[in-house]
PDB file of C-alpha atoms in Angstrom:
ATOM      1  CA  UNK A   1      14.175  -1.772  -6.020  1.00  0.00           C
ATOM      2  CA  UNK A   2      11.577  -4.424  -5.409  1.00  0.00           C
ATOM      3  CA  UNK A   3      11.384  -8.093  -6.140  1.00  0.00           C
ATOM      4  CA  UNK A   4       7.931  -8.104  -7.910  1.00  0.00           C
ATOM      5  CA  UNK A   5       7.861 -11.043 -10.364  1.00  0.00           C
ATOM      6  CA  UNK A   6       5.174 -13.072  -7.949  1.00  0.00           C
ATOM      7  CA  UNK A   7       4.010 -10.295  -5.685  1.00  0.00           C
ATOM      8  CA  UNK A   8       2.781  -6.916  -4.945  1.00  0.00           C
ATOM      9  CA  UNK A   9       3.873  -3.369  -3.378  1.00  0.00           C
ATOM     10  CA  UNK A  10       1.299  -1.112  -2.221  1.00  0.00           C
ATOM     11  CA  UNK A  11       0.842   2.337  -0.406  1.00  0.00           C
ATOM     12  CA  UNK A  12      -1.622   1.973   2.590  1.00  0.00           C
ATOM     13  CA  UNK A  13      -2.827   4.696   4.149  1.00  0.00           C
ATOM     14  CA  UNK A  14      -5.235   2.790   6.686  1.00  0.00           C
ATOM     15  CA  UNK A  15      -3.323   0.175   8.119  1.00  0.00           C
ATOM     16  CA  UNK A  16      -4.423  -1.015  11.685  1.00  0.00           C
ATOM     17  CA  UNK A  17      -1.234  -0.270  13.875  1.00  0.00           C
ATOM     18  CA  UNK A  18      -0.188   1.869  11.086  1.00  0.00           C
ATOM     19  CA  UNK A  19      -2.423   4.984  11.394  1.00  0.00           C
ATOM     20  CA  UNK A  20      -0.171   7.598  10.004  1.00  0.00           C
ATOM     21  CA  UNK A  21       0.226   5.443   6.538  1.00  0.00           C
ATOM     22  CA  UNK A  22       2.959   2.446   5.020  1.00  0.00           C
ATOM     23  CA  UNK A  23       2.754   0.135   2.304  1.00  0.00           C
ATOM     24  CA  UNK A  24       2.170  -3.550   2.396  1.00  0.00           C
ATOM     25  CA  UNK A  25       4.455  -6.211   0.670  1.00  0.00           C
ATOM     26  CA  UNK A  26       2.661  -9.345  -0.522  1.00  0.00           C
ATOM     27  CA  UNK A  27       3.934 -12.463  -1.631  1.00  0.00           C
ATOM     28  CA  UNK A  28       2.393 -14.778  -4.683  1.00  0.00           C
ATOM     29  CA  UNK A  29      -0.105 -17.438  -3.588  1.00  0.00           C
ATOM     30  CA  UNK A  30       2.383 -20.510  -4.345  1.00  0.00           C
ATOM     31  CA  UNK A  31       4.832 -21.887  -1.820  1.00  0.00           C
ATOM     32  CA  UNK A  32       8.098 -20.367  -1.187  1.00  0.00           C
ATOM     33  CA  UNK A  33       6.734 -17.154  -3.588  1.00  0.00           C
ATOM     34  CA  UNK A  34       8.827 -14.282  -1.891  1.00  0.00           C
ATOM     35  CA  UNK A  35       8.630 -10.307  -1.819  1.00  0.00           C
ATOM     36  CA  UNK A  36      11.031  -7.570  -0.661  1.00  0.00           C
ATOM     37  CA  UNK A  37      11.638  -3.970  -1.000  1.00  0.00           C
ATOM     38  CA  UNK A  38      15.468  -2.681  -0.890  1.00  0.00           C
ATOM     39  CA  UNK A  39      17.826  -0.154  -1.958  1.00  0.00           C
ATOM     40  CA  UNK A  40      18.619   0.177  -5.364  1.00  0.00           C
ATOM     41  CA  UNK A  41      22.430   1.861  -4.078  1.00  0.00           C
ATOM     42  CA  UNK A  42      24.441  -0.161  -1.651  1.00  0.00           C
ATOM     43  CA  UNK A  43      26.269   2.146   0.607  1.00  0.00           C
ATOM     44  CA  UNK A  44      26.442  -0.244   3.675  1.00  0.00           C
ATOM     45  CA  UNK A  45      29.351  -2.165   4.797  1.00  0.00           C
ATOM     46  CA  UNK A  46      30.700  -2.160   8.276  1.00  0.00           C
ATOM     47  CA  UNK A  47      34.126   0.163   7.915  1.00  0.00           C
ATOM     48  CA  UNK A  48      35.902   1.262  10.731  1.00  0.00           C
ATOM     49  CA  UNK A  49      35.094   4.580  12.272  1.00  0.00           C
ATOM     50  CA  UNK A  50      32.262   4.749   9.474  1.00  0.00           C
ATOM     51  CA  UNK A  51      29.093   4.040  12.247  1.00  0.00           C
ATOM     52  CA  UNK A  52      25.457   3.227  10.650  1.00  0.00           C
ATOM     53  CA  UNK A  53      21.836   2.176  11.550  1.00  0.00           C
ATOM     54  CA  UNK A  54      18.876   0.943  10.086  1.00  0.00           C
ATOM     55  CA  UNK A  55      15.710   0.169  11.615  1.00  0.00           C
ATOM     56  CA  UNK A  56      12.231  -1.043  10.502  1.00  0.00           C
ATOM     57  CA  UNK A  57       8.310  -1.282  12.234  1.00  0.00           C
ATOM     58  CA  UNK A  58       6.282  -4.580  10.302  1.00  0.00           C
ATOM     59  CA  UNK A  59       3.423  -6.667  10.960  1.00  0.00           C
ATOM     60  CA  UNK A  60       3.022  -9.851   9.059  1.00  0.00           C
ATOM     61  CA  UNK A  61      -0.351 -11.065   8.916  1.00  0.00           C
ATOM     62  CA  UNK A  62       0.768 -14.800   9.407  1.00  0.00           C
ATOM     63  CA  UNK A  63       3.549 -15.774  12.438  1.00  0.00           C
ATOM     64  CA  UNK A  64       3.995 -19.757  11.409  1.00  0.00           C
ATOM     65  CA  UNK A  65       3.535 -18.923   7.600  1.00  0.00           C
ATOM     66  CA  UNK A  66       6.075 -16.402   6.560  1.00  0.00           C
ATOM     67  CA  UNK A  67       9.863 -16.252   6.718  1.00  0.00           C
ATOM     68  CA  UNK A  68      11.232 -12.778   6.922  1.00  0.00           C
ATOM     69  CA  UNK A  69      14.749 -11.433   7.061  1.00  0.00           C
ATOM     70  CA  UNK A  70      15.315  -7.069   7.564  1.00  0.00           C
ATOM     71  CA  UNK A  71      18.608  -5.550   7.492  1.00  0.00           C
ATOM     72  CA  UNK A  72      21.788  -5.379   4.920  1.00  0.00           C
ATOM     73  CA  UNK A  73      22.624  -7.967   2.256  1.00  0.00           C
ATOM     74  CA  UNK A  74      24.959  -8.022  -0.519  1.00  0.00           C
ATOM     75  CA  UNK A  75      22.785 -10.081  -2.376  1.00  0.00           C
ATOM     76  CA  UNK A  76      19.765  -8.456  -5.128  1.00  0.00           C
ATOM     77  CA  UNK A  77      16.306  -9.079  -3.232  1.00  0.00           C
ATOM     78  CA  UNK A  78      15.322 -11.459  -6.022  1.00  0.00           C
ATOM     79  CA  UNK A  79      17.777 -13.999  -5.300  1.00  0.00           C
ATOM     80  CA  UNK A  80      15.531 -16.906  -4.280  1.00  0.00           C
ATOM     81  CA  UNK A  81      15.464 -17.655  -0.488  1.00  0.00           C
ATOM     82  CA  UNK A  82      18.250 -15.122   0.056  1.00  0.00           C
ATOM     83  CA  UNK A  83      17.348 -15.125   3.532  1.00  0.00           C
ATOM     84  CA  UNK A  84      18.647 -18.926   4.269  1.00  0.00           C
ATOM     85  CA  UNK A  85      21.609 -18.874   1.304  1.00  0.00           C
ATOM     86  CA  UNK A  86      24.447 -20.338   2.906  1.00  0.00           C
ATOM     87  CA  UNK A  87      27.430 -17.561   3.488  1.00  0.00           C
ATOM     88  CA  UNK A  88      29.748 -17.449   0.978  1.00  0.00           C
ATOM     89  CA  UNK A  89      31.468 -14.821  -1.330  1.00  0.00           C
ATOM     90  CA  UNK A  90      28.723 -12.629  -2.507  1.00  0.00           C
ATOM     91  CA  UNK A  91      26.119 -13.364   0.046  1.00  0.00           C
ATOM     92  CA  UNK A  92      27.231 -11.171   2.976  1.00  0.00           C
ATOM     93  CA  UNK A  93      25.059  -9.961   5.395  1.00  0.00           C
ATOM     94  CA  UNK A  94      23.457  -8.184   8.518  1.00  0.00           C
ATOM     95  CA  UNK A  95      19.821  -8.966  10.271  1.00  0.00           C
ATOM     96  CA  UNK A  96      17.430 -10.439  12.029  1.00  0.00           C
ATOM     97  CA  UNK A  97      15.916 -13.424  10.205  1.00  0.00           C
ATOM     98  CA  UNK A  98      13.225 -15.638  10.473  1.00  0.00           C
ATOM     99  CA  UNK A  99      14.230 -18.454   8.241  1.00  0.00           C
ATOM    100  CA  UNK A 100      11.558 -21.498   9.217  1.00  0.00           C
ATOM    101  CA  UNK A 101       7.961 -20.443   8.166  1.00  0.00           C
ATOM    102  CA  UNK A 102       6.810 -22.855  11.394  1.00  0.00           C
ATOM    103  CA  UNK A 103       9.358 -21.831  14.166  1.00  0.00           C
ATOM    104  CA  UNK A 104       8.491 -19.006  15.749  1.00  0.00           C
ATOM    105  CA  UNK A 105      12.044 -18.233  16.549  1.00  0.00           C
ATOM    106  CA  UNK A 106      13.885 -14.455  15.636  1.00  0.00           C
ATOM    107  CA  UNK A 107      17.382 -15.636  14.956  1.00  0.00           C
ATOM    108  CA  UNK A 108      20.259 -12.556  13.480  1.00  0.00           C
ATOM    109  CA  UNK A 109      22.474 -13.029  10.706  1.00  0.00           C
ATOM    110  CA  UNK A 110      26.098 -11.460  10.335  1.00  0.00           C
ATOM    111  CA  UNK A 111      28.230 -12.898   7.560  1.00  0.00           C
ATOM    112  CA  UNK A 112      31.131 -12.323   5.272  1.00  0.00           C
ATOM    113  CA  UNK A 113      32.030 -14.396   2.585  1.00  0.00           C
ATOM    114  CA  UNK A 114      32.277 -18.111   4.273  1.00  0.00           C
ATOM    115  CA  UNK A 115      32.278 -16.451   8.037  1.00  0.00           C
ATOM    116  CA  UNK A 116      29.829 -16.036  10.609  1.00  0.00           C
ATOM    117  CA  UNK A 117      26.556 -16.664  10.730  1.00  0.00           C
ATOM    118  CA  UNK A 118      23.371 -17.033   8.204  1.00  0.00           C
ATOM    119  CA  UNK A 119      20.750 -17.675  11.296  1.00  0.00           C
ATOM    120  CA  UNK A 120      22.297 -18.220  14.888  1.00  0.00           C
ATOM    121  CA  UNK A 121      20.293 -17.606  18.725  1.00  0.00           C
ATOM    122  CA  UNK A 122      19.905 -13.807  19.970  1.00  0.00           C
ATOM    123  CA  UNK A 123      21.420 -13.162  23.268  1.00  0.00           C
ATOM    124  CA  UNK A 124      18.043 -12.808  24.183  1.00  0.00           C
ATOM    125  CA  UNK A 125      15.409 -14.619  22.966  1.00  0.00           C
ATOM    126  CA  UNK A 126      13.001 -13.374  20.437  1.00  0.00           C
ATOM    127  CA  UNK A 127       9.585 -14.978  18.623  1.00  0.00           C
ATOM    128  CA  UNK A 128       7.253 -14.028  16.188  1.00  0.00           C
ATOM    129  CA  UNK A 129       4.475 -15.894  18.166  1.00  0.00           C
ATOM    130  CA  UNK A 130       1.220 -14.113  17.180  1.00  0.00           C
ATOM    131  CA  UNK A 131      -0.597 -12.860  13.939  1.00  0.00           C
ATOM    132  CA  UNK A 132      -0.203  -9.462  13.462  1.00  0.00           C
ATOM    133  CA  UNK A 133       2.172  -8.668  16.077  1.00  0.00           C
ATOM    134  CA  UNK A 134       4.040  -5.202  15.575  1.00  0.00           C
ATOM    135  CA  UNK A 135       7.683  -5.672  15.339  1.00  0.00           C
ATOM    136  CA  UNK A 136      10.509  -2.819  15.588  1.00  0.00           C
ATOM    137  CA  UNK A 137      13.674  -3.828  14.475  1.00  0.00           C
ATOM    138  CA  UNK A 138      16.987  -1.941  14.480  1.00  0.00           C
ATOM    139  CA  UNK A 139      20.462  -2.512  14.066  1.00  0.00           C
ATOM    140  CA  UNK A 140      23.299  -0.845  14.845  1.00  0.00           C
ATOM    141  CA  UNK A 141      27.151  -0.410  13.781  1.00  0.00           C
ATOM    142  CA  UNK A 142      29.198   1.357  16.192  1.00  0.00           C
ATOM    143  CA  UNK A 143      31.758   1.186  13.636  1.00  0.00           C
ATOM    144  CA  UNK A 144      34.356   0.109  16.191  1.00  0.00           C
ATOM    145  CA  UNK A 145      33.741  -4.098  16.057  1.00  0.00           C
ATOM    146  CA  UNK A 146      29.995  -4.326  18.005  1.00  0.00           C
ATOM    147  CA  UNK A 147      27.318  -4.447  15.703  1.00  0.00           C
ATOM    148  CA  UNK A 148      24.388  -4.807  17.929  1.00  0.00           C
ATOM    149  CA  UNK A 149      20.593  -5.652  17.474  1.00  0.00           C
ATOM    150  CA  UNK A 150      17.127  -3.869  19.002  1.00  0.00           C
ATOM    151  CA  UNK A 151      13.917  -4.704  19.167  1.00  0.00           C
ATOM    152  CA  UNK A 152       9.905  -4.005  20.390  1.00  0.00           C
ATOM    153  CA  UNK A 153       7.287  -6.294  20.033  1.00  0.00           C
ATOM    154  CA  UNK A 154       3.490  -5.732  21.030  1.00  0.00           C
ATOM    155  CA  UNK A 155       0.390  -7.644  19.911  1.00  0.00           C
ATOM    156  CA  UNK A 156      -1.733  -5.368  17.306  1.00  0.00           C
ATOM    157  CA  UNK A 157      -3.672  -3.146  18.527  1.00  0.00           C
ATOM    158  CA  UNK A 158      -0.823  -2.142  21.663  1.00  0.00           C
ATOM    159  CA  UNK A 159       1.358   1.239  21.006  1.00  0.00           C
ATOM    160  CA  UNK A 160       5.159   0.125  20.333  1.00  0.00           C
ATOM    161  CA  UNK A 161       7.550   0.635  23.295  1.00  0.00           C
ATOM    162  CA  UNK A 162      11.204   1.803  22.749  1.00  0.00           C
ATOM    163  CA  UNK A 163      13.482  -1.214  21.581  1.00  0.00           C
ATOM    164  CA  UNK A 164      16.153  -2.525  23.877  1.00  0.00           C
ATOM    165  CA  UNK A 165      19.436  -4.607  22.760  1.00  0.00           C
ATOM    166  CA  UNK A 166      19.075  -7.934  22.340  1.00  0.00           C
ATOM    167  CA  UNK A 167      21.990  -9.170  20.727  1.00  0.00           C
ATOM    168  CA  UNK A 168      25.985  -7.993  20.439  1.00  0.00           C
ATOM    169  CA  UNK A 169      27.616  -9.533  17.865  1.00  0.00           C
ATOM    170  CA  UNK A 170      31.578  -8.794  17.278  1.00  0.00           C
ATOM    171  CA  UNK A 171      33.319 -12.003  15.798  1.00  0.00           C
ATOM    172  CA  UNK A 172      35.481 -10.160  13.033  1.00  0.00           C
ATOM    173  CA  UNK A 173      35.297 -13.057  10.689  1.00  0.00           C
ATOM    174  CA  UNK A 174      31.470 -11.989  10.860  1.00  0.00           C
ATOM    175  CA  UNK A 175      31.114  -8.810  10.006  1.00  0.00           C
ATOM    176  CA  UNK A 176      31.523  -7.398   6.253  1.00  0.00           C
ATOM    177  CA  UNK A 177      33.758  -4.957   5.580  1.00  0.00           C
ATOM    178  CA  UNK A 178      34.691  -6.115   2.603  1.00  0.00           C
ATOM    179  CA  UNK A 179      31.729  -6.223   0.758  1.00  0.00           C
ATOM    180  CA  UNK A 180      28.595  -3.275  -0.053  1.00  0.00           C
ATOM    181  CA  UNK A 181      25.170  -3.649   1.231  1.00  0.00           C
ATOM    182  CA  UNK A 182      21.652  -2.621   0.212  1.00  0.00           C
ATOM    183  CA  UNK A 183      19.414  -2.241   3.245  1.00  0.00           C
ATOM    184  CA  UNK A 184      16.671  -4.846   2.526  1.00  0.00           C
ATOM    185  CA  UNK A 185      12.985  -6.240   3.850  1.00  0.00           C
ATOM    186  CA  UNK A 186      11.996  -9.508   2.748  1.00  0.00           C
ATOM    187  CA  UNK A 187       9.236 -11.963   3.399  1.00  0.00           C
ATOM    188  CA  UNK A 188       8.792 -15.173   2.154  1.00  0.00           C
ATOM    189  CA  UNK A 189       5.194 -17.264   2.437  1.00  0.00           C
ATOM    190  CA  UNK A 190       5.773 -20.841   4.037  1.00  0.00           C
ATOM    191  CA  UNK A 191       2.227 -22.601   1.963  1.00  0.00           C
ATOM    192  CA  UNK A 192       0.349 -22.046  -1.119  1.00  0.00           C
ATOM    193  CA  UNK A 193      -1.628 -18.946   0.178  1.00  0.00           C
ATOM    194  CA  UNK A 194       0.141 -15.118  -0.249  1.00  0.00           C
ATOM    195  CA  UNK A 195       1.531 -13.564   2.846  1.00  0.00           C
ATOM    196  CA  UNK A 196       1.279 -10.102   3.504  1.00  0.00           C
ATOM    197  CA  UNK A 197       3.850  -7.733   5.300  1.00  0.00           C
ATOM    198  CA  UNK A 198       2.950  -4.035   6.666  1.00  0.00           C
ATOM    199  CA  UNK A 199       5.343  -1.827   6.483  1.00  0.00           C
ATOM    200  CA  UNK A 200       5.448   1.507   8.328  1.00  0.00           C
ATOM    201  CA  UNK A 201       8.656   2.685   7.414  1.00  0.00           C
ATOM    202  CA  UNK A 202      12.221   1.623   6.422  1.00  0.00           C
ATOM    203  CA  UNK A 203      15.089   3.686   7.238  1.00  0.00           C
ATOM    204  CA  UNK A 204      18.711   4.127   7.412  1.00  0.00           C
ATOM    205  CA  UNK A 205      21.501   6.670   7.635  1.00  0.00           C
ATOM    206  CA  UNK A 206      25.245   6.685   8.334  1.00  0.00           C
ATOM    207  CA  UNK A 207      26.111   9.109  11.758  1.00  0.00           C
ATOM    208  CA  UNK A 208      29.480  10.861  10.276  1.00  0.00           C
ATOM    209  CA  UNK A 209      29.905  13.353   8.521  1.00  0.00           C
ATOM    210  CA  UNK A 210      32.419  11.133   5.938  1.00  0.00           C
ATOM    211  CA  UNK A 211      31.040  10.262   2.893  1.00  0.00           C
ATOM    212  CA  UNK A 212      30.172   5.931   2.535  1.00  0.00           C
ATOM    213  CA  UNK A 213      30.401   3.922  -0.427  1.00  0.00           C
ATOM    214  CA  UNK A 214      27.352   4.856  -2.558  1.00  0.00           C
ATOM    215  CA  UNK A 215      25.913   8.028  -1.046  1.00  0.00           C
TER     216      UNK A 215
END
């Protein structure tokens, strides 16, 4: 499912960093106008002994103009500003967020119901300091308590390097396993000009051989 009332999805087959093809996500040209691209299913929650991951490789053409968040929400992507909604029954999530348009700063997100965390520091630092910039994000569920956050970042025009752990998050009265997930991308344009997102490829799967909620 997309969230397409102000915006635009698009196949692109010559993106810059993206040579073997993607899509683009563009926001409307008015401030605050959002766009994201999730799953129409929600089969993610973090069960025990049900381990997941999801990962993602964007460029955003703007660093201090867009907001982005990538990774599992309970929310529908056309919930305004879902990205910075404050936790609370119905809102749960997983990610990495940016959630001010003019801060450069990565934060990560793990919430359920009124616990956690909607935008909190990486153990390592992160930015999104430079137009264009190639991000790889992934996230993993061990599903034994540590959900735990990669990432790669290279200017455009550099080849992506492998991701390394940045974050391990494993408060319990963060992490929502009470609650089903769509895995989501969503950008959100910080002044009255669209933003546009790159997209090589989102992605998911569950490593066991049980059956999750949804799939």
């Amino acid at each position: 499912e997309a969230d397409d009332a102000s915006g635009t999805i698009q196949a692109k087959s010559n993106a810059t960093d993206f040579e073997d093809g993607g899509f683009t996500l563009v926001t409307g040209g008015s401030s605050a106008d959002q766009m994201a691209v999730a799953t129409s299913i929600t089969p993610f929650r973090c069960d025990t002994g049900l381990p997941w991951w999801i990962t993602t490789r964007v460029a955003f053409d703007d660093h201090d103009l867009v907001e982005f968040f990538f990774g599992i929400s309970e929310q529908k992507v056309n919930v305004d500003s879902q990205h910075t909604s404050a936790a609370a029954t119905g809102k749960d999530r997983v990610g990495f967020v940016k959630d001010v348009h003019n801060d450069d700063s990565i934060h990560f997100a793990a919430s359920k119901n009124t616990g956690g965390t909607i935008a909190d520091d990486l153990d390592t630092a992160q930015t999104y300091d430079a137009d264009g910039s190639v991000l790889t994000m992934g996230i993993h569920w061990d599903g034994a308590g540590n959900i735990k956050f990669y990432l790669n970042k290279v200017a455009t025009g550099t080849e992506p390097g492998v991701m390394t752990l940045v974050h391990t998050y494993t408060t319990t009265a963060g992490i929502p396993d009470d609650s089903n997930n769509r895995l989501t991308l969503f950008i959100e344009n910080g002044s009255a000009a669209a933003r546009t997102a790159t997209v090589e490829y989102l992605q998911g799967a569950y490593t066991t051989t049980v059956t999750p909620n949804g799939l």
